[in-house]
Amino acid sequence: MRKILVVVDMQKDFIDGSLGTKEAVGIVPAVLGKIKSYDKSDIFATRDTHQKDYLDTREGKNLPVEHCIEGTEGWEINPEIAGNILTDHIYNKPTFGSVTLAKAISEIAAKEEIEIELIGLCTDICVISNALLLKAYMPEVKISVDPACCAGVTPQKHAAALETMASCQIHIND
């Protein structure tokens, strides 16, 4: 069975930039370790991607902090992490979940048996959104999350997101 890893939004702005947290900084070594345990061809990533008009968008009005503006340093995936991901396996997304990524992985699932593991940032926004999209596209595929390789906006929101994903039959790794 093929095991696929989805690395969600491990970008500068979420790690130590405009929306960074000490918890996000703290998971980087574990994320690198997890990535190195997978074959490069089985690793996919999302990249939160906003434009200069971000503050005028619905999301920008609800979260008025410029972040992940395409082409900026904050938009870039952490260089060590990015070096382990094929460029054509990185999916830019303008919102929390990537429908394009879910479709691409569901095409793989139509041809062979897979499992999917998610890691990254932020547990309570983009990780949960992508996990639920993948579950909606592939309800019979085992989907899991490694909490040691995720961080939420706060530790409390991280825990709440893990509980919600478990309720939706997404396996939470030990």
PDB file of N, CA, C and O in Angstrom, residues 119-159:
ATOM      1  N   ILE A 119       0.486  16.551   8.098  1.00  0.00           N
ATOM      2  CA  ILE A 119       1.268  17.270   9.101  1.00  0.00           C
ATOM      3  C   ILE A 119       1.281  18.734   8.702  1.00  0.00           C
ATOM      4  O   ILE A 119       0.979  19.065   7.555  1.00  0.00           O
ATOM      5  N   GLY A 120       1.612  19.631   9.625  1.00  0.00           N
ATOM      6  CA  GLY A 120       1.796  21.029   9.256  1.00  0.00           C
ATOM      7  C   GLY A 120       1.028  22.018  10.094  1.00  0.00           C
ATOM      8  O   GLY A 120       0.703  21.775  11.252  1.00  0.00           O
ATOM      9  N   LEU A 121       0.729  23.148   9.454  1.00  0.00           N
ATOM     10  CA  LEU A 121       0.157  24.311  10.133  1.00  0.00           C
ATOM     11  C   LEU A 121      -1.078  24.823   9.395  1.00  0.00           C
ATOM     12  O   LEU A 121      -1.166  24.681   8.185  1.00  0.00           O
ATOM     13  N   CYS A 122      -1.915  25.408  10.069  1.00  0.00           N
ATOM     14  CA  CYS A 122      -2.227  25.352  11.492  1.00  0.00           C
ATOM     15  C   CYS A 122      -3.273  24.248  11.686  1.00  0.00           C
ATOM     16  O   CYS A 122      -4.194  24.133  10.891  1.00  0.00           O
ATOM     17  N   THR A 123      -3.108  23.476  12.742  1.00  0.00           N
ATOM     18  CA  THR A 123      -3.975  22.319  12.972  1.00  0.00           C
ATOM     19  C   THR A 123      -5.443  22.687  12.872  1.00  0.00           C
ATOM     20  O   THR A 123      -6.233  21.972  12.260  1.00  0.00           O
ATOM     21  N   ASP A 124      -5.806  23.821  13.475  1.00  0.00           N
ATOM     22  CA  ASP A 124      -7.212  24.210  13.607  1.00  0.00           C
ATOM     23  C   ASP A 124      -7.762  24.987  12.419  1.00  0.00           C
ATOM     24  O   ASP A 124      -8.934  25.362  12.430  1.00  0.00           O
ATOM     25  N   ILE A 125      -6.958  25.214  11.404  1.00  0.00           N
ATOM     26  CA  ILE A 125      -7.460  25.923  10.228  1.00  0.00           C
ATOM     27  C   ILE A 125      -7.176  25.095   8.969  1.00  0.00           C
ATOM     28  O   ILE A 125      -8.057  24.433   8.431  1.00  0.00           O
ATOM     29  N   CYS A 126      -5.949  25.118   8.504  1.00  0.00           N
ATOM     30  CA  CYS A 126      -5.647  24.489   7.213  1.00  0.00           C
ATOM     31  C   CYS A 126      -5.436  22.985   7.287  1.00  0.00           C
ATOM     32  O   CYS A 126      -5.781  22.276   6.343  1.00  0.00           O
ATOM     33  N   VAL A 127      -4.875  22.474   8.387  1.00  0.00           N
ATOM     34  CA  VAL A 127      -4.710  21.012   8.482  1.00  0.00           C
ATOM     35  C   VAL A 127      -6.090  20.357   8.521  1.00  0.00           C
ATOM     36  O   VAL A 127      -6.377  19.441   7.752  1.00  0.00           O
ATOM     37  N   ILE A 128      -6.962  20.840   9.404  1.00  0.00           N
ATOM     38  CA  ILE A 128      -8.301  20.244   9.509  1.00  0.00           C
ATOM     39  C   ILE A 128      -9.083  20.416   8.209  1.00  0.00           C
ATOM     40  O   ILE A 128      -9.774  19.497   7.775  1.00  0.00           O
ATOM     41  N   SER A 129      -8.967  21.561   7.558  1.00  0.00           N
ATOM     42  CA  SER A 129      -9.687  21.798   6.294  1.00  0.00           C
ATOM     43  C   SER A 129      -9.249  20.801   5.228  1.00  0.00           C
ATOM     44  O   SER A 129     -10.089  20.225   4.522  1.00  0.00           O
ATOM     45  N   ASN A 130      -7.943  20.585   5.105  1.00  0.00           N
ATOM     46  CA  ASN A 130      -7.450  19.636   4.099  1.00  0.00           C
ATOM     47  C   ASN A 130      -7.785  18.202   4.473  1.00  0.00           C
ATOM     48  O   ASN A 130      -8.136  17.399   3.600  1.00  0.00           O
ATOM     49  N   ALA A 131      -7.716  17.867   5.756  1.00  0.00           N
ATOM     50  CA  ALA A 131      -8.081  16.512   6.180  1.00  0.00           C
ATOM     51  C   ALA A 131      -9.541  16.217   5.841  1.00  0.00           C
ATOM     52  O   ALA A 131      -9.860  15.141   5.322  1.00  0.00           O
ATOM     53  N   LEU A 132     -10.428  17.162   6.109  1.00  0.00           N
ATOM     54  CA  LEU A 132     -11.851  16.936   5.840  1.00  0.00           C
ATOM     55  C   LEU A 132     -12.149  16.920   4.341  1.00  0.00           C
ATOM     56  O   LEU A 132     -13.003  16.146   3.890  1.00  0.00           O
ATOM     57  N   LEU A 133     -11.448  17.725   3.560  1.00  0.00           N
ATOM     58  CA  LEU A 133     -11.619  17.667   2.100  1.00  0.00           C
ATOM     59  C   LEU A 133     -11.170  16.306   1.568  1.00  0.00           C
ATOM     60  O   LEU A 133     -11.873  15.693   0.749  1.00  0.00           O
ATOM     61  N   LEU A 134     -10.023  15.845   2.027  1.00  0.00           N
ATOM     62  CA  LEU A 134      -9.535  14.537   1.582  1.00  0.00           C
ATOM     63  C   LEU A 134     -10.521  13.443   1.987  1.00  0.00           C
ATOM     64  O   LEU A 134     -10.804  12.538   1.204  1.00  0.00           O
ATOM     65  N   LYS A 135     -11.069  13.531   3.195  1.00  0.00           N
ATOM     66  CA  LYS A 135     -12.055  12.555   3.670  1.00  0.00           C
ATOM     67  C   LYS A 135     -13.314  12.600   2.798  1.00  0.00           C
ATOM     68  O   LYS A 135     -13.887  11.561   2.473  1.00  0.00           O
ATOM     69  N   ALA A 136     -13.740  13.786   2.406  1.00  0.00           N
ATOM     70  CA  ALA A 136     -14.925  13.922   1.557  1.00  0.00           C
ATOM     71  C   ALA A 136     -14.685  13.316   0.177  1.00  0.00           C
ATOM     72  O   ALA A 136     -15.573  12.665  -0.389  1.00  0.00           O
ATOM     73  N   TYR A 137     -13.488  13.491  -0.375  1.00  0.00           N
ATOM     74  CA  TYR A 137     -13.160  12.938  -1.687  1.00  0.00           C
ATOM     75  C   TYR A 137     -12.926  11.436  -1.633  1.00  0.00           C
ATOM     76  O   TYR A 137     -13.180  10.739  -2.608  1.00  0.00           O
ATOM     77  N   MET A 138     -12.409  10.951  -0.509  1.00  0.00           N
ATOM     78  CA  MET A 138     -12.011   9.539  -0.398  1.00  0.00           C
ATOM     79  C   MET A 138     -12.442   8.964   0.950  1.00  0.00           C
ATOM     80  O   MET A 138     -11.611   8.713   1.820  1.00  0.00           O
ATOM     81  N   PRO A 139     -13.740   8.745   1.150  1.00  0.00           N
ATOM     82  CA  PRO A 139     -14.215   8.301   2.461  1.00  0.00           C
ATOM     83  C   PRO A 139     -13.697   6.937   2.895  1.00  0.00           C
ATOM     84  O   PRO A 139     -13.692   6.629   4.090  1.00  0.00           O
ATOM     85  N   GLU A 140     -13.227   6.114   1.968  1.00  0.00           N
ATOM     86  CA  GLU A 140     -12.740   4.777   2.324  1.00  0.00           C
ATOM     87  C   GLU A 140     -11.224   4.710   2.511  1.00  0.00           C
ATOM     88  O   GLU A 140     -10.689   3.667   2.858  1.00  0.00           O
ATOM     89  N   VAL A 141     -10.537   5.827   2.307  1.00  0.00           N
ATOM     90  CA  VAL A 141      -9.086   5.856   2.478  1.00  0.00           C
ATOM     91  C   VAL A 141      -8.767   6.207   3.929  1.00  0.00           C
ATOM     92  O   VAL A 141      -9.380   7.108   4.510  1.00  0.00           O
ATOM     93  N   LYS A 142      -7.800   5.490   4.515  1.00  0.00           N
ATOM     94  CA  LYS A 142      -7.364   5.832   5.876  1.00  0.00           C
ATOM     95  C   LYS A 142      -6.610   7.151   5.826  1.00  0.00           C
ATOM     96  O   LYS A 142      -5.632   7.297   5.088  1.00  0.00           O
ATOM     97  N   ILE A 143      -7.078   8.098   6.621  1.00  0.00           N
ATOM     98  CA  ILE A 143      -6.447   9.413   6.718  1.00  0.00           C
ATOM     99  C   ILE A 143      -6.046   9.607   8.173  1.00  0.00           C
ATOM    100  O   ILE A 143      -6.843   9.357   9.080  1.00  0.00           O
ATOM    101  N   SER A 144      -4.810  10.036   8.379  1.00  0.00           N
ATOM    102  CA  SER A 144      -4.330  10.259   9.735  1.00  0.00           C
ATOM    103  C   SER A 144      -3.605  11.588   9.833  1.00  0.00           C
ATOM    104  O   SER A 144      -3.218  12.182   8.829  1.00  0.00           O
ATOM    105  N   VAL A 145      -3.433  12.021  11.085  1.00  0.00           N
ATOM    106  CA  VAL A 145      -2.717  13.256  11.392  1.00  0.00           C
ATOM    107  C   VAL A 145      -1.710  12.929  12.490  1.00  0.00           C
ATOM    108  O   VAL A 145      -2.034  12.212  13.441  1.00  0.00           O
ATOM    109  N   ASP A 146      -0.498  13.448  12.346  1.00  0.00           N
ATOM    110  CA  ASP A 146       0.506  13.291  13.394  1.00  0.00           C
ATOM    111  C   ASP A 146       0.527  14.576  14.221  1.00  0.00           C
ATOM    112  O   ASP A 146       1.047  15.598  13.774  1.00  0.00           O
ATOM    113  N   PRO A 147      -0.037  14.551  15.435  1.00  0.00           N
ATOM    114  CA  PRO A 147      -0.121  15.774  16.243  1.00  0.00           C
ATOM    115  C   PRO A 147       1.240  16.341  16.640  1.00  0.00           C
ATOM    116  O   PRO A 147       1.355  17.541  16.876  1.00  0.00           O
ATOM    117  N   ALA A 148       2.279  15.494  16.688  1.00  0.00           N
ATOM    118  CA  ALA A 148       3.612  15.977  17.031  1.00  0.00           C
ATOM    119  C   ALA A 148       4.231  16.795  15.895  1.00  0.00           C
ATOM    120  O   ALA A 148       5.226  17.492  16.107  1.00  0.00           O
ATOM    121  N   CYS A 149       3.647  16.698  14.708  1.00  0.00           N
ATOM    122  CA  CYS A 149       4.141  17.431  13.534  1.00  0.00           C
ATOM    123  C   CYS A 149       3.144  18.501  13.102  1.00  0.00           C
ATOM    124  O   CYS A 149       3.116  18.912  11.938  1.00  0.00           O
ATOM    125  N   CYS A 150       2.293  18.932  14.021  1.00  0.00           N
ATOM    126  CA  CYS A 150       1.308  19.987  13.763  1.00  0.00           C
ATOM    127  C   CYS A 150       1.332  20.980  14.913  1.00  0.00           C
ATOM    128  O   CYS A 150       1.707  20.630  16.038  1.00  0.00           O
ATOM    129  N   ALA A 151       0.896  22.193  14.633  1.00  0.00           N
ATOM    130  CA  ALA A 151       0.706  23.195  15.677  1.00  0.00           C
ATOM    131  C   ALA A 151      -0.497  24.033  15.287  1.00  0.00           C
ATOM    132  O   ALA A 151      -0.711  24.319  14.108  1.00  0.00           O
ATOM    133  N   GLY A 152      -1.262  24.405  16.294  1.00  0.00           N
ATOM    134  CA  GLY A 152      -2.431  25.241  16.059  1.00  0.00           C
ATOM    135  C   GLY A 152      -2.138  26.694  16.363  1.00  0.00           C
ATOM    136  O   GLY A 152      -1.037  27.056  16.784  1.00  0.00           O
ATOM    137  N   VAL A 153      -3.139  27.523  16.164  1.00  0.00           N
ATOM    138  CA  VAL A 153      -3.014  28.937  16.490  1.00  0.00           C
ATOM    139  C   VAL A 153      -2.688  29.090  17.979  1.00  0.00           C
ATOM    140  O   VAL A 153      -1.884  29.933  18.375  1.00  0.00           O
ATOM    141  N   THR A 154      -3.306  28.230  18.800  1.00  0.00           N
ATOM    142  CA  THR A 154      -2.984  28.125  20.223  1.00  0.00           C
ATOM    143  C   THR A 154      -2.948  26.629  20.558  1.00  0.00           C
ATOM    144  O   THR A 154      -3.534  25.820  19.825  1.00  0.00           O
ATOM    145  N   PRO A 155      -2.309  26.252  21.654  1.00  0.00           N
ATOM    146  CA  PRO A 155      -2.344  24.833  22.050  1.00  0.00           C
ATOM    147  C   PRO A 155      -3.771  24.324  22.269  1.00  0.00           C
ATOM    148  O   PRO A 155      -4.079  23.171  21.947  1.00  0.00           O
ATOM    149  N   GLN A 156      -4.659  25.168  22.771  1.00  0.00           N
ATOM    150  CA  GLN A 156      -6.046  24.765  22.999  1.00  0.00           C
ATOM    151  C   GLN A 156      -6.768  24.505  21.683  1.00  0.00           C
ATOM    152  O   GLN A 156      -7.521  23.532  21.556  1.00  0.00           O
ATOM    153  N   LYS A 157      -6.543  25.347  20.694  1.00  0.00           N
ATOM    154  CA  LYS A 157      -7.185  25.154  19.388  1.00  0.00           C
ATOM    155  C   LYS A 157      -6.614  23.930  18.672  1.00  0.00           C
ATOM    156  O   LYS A 157      -7.328  23.229  17.968  1.00  0.00           O
ATOM    157  N   HIS A 158      -5.331  23.668  18.869  1.00  0.00           N
ATOM    158  CA  HIS A 158      -4.698  22.457  18.334  1.00  0.00           C
ATOM    159  C   HIS A 158      -5.419  21.224  18.885  1.00  0.00           C
ATOM    160  O   HIS A 158      -5.837  20.343  18.121  1.00  0.00           O
ATOM    161  N   ALA A 159      -5.589  21.189  20.209  1.00  0.00           N
ATOM    162  CA  ALA A 159      -6.260  20.045  20.852  1.00  0.00           C
ATOM    163  C   ALA A 159      -7.703  19.907  20.380  1.00  0.00           C
ATOM    164  O   ALA A 159      -8.176  18.799  20.112  1.00  0.00           O
TER     165      ALA A 159
END
